[in-house]
Amino acid sequence: MSIKAHLDRDFFVSERKRLLLTQPQIAAILFQSLDTIKKWEGGSRRIPPFVVYAFAALDAGIEPHGRDRILHTETGGDTQ
């Protein structure tokens, strides 16, 4: 038996705003398109459970690096 869990869209929106993040910023942090974020917040697409871990990390002060940082690090460069 599998359990299908998802987050409430009101929780997602309130946490994003509490962390002072815009939709484009949270999209970059979560490796999602802006369209996906809008669908999550609008209720037309379910929010996957992994998002709660991302919010917990952000709340703990763990700096998000995003896709650009990962790609740049893989090439041996530094972002600064």
Coordinates of C-alpha atoms in Angstrom, one line a residue:
M1 CA 0.0 0.0 0.0
S2 CA 1.4 3.4 -0.9
I3 CA 0.6 6.7 0.8
K4 CA 0.0 9.7 -1.3
A5 CA 0.7 12.8 0.7
H6 CA 0.8 16.4 -0.4
L7 CA 0.9 19.8 1.2
D8 CA -1.9 22.3 1.6
R9 CA -1.6 25.2 -0.8
D10 CA -2.4 27.7 2.0
F11 CA 0.5 26.4 4.1
F12 CA 2.8 26.7 1.0
V13 CA 1.8 30.3 0.3
S14 CA 2.1 31.3 4.0
E15 CA 5.5 29.7 4.4
R16 CA 6.8 31.2 1.2
K17 CA 5.6 34.7 2.3
R18 CA 6.9 34.2 5.9
L19 CA 10.3 33.4 4.5
L20 CA 10.0 36.6 2.3
L21 CA 10.4 34.7 -0.9
T22 CA 8.8 35.6 -4.2
Q23 CA 7.3 33.0 -6.5
P24 CA 10.3 33.2 -8.9
Q25 CA 12.7 32.8 -5.9
I26 CA 11.0 29.7 -4.5
A27 CA 10.8 28.2 -8.0
A28 CA 14.6 28.6 -8.4
I29 CA 15.3 27.1 -4.9
L30 CA 13.0 24.1 -5.6
F31 CA 14.2 23.5 -9.2
Q32 CA 10.6 24.1 -10.4
S33 CA 9.2 26.3 -13.1
L34 CA 7.3 29.4 -12.2
D35 CA 4.3 27.9 -13.8
T36 CA 4.5 24.9 -11.4
I37 CA 4.7 27.2 -8.4
K38 CA 1.6 29.1 -9.7
K39 CA -0.3 25.9 -10.2
W40 CA 0.6 24.7 -6.6
E41 CA -0.5 28.0 -5.2
G42 CA -3.7 28.1 -7.3
G43 CA -4.6 24.5 -6.3
S44 CA -4.5 23.0 -9.8
R45 CA -1.5 20.8 -9.0
R46 CA -0.6 19.0 -5.8
I47 CA 2.4 20.1 -3.8
P48 CA 4.9 17.2 -3.3
P49 CA 5.9 16.4 0.3
F50 CA 9.6 17.1 -0.2
V51 CA 8.8 20.8 -0.1
V52 CA 8.3 20.7 3.6
Y53 CA 12.0 19.7 4.0
A54 CA 13.0 22.6 1.8
F55 CA 11.0 25.0 4.0
A56 CA 12.6 23.5 7.1
A57 CA 16.1 24.0 5.7
L58 CA 15.4 27.6 4.7
D59 CA 13.9 28.2 8.2
A60 CA 17.1 26.8 9.8
G61 CA 19.2 29.2 7.8
I62 CA 20.6 26.8 5.3
E63 CA 21.5 28.8 2.3
P64 CA 19.8 27.7 -0.9
H65 CA 22.3 27.3 -3.8
G66 CA 19.9 26.7 -6.6
R67 CA 20.5 25.1 -10.0
D68 CA 23.0 27.7 -11.1
R69 CA 25.3 27.1 -8.2
I70 CA 25.2 23.3 -8.7
L71 CA 25.9 23.6 -12.4
H72 CA 28.7 26.0 -11.8
T73 CA 30.3 23.9 -9.1
E74 CA 30.2 20.9 -11.4
T75 CA 32.4 22.7 -13.9
G76 CA 35.0 23.5 -11.3
G77 CA 34.3 27.2 -11.0
D78 CA 33.2 29.4 -8.2
T79 CA 30.2 31.7 -8.2
Q80 CA 32.0 34.6 -6.6

